[in-house]
Amino acid sequence: MSHVRVLLLLFCLPVLVNAEAVVVGVIGDFGVAASGGSSAAIELSVANVIKRWDPDFIVTLGDNNYPDGASSTLDPNIGQFLAEYIHPYTGAYGPGGSSNRFFPCLGNHD
């Protein structure tokens, strides 16, 4: 039986720019929804936390698309939860964002 190890790192980093707060969502080791079951529920929980922060943008720390970074799992793993931050977004989960606010760093699973 294969095991999916999920390490979720969540940070809310308010940064002052011209006396305005900028909220940055930082996540890593996510993108496991395509594995199904509880993995999708965990990813939905993470996405809901991020959306409550209402970040100005999201940066990822890598390992965004398990298990091996296939293009076929990008939309189930990322698009269905974070499409509103991605522009241009051409997946199946809504229209996407009006501007890009999603900046992924790649890891060995991407």
XYZ file of C-alpha atoms in Angstrom, residues 4-9 25-35 43 46 50 58-82 86 102-110:
55
model
C 1.297 9.716 0.674
C 3.251 11.923 2.970
C 1.763 15.343 3.239
C 3.540 18.186 4.919
C 1.601 21.394 4.803
C 3.374 24.601 5.569
C 0.100 33.049 1.507
C 2.998 30.576 1.499
C 2.308 26.846 1.104
C 4.408 23.822 0.289
C 4.161 20.069 -0.070
C 0.541 20.146 -1.117
C -1.193 19.086 -4.334
C -2.337 15.617 -3.324
C -6.039 15.769 -4.170
C -5.636 13.535 -7.230
C -4.720 10.749 -4.795
C -6.185 20.003 0.483
C -5.739 24.164 3.345
C -5.759 30.440 2.551
C 0.337 33.010 -2.990
C 3.869 31.635 -3.204
C 4.508 27.897 -3.114
C 7.602 26.184 -1.746
C 7.587 23.264 -4.169
C 6.114 19.786 -4.343
C 2.857 21.253 -5.583
C 1.674 18.380 -7.763
C 1.952 14.850 -6.381
C 2.860 12.166 -7.106
C 5.143 13.011 -10.035
C 4.180 16.391 -11.509
C 2.107 15.031 -14.394
C 0.152 17.609 -16.375
C -2.953 15.431 -15.945
C -2.943 16.067 -12.176
C -2.323 19.849 -12.254
C -5.981 20.801 -12.392
C -7.255 18.290 -9.796
C -4.366 19.078 -7.450
C -4.112 22.839 -7.855
C -6.722 24.349 -10.162
C -9.784 23.098 -8.358
C -8.692 24.792 -5.130
C -6.726 27.852 -6.255
C -4.280 31.922 -11.359
C -0.120 32.482 -7.811
C 3.664 32.040 -7.965
C 4.831 28.435 -7.649
C 8.377 27.317 -6.945
C 9.085 23.839 -8.261
C 10.166 20.832 -6.258
C 11.092 17.260 -7.073
C 7.393 16.280 -7.399
C 6.594 18.970 -9.999
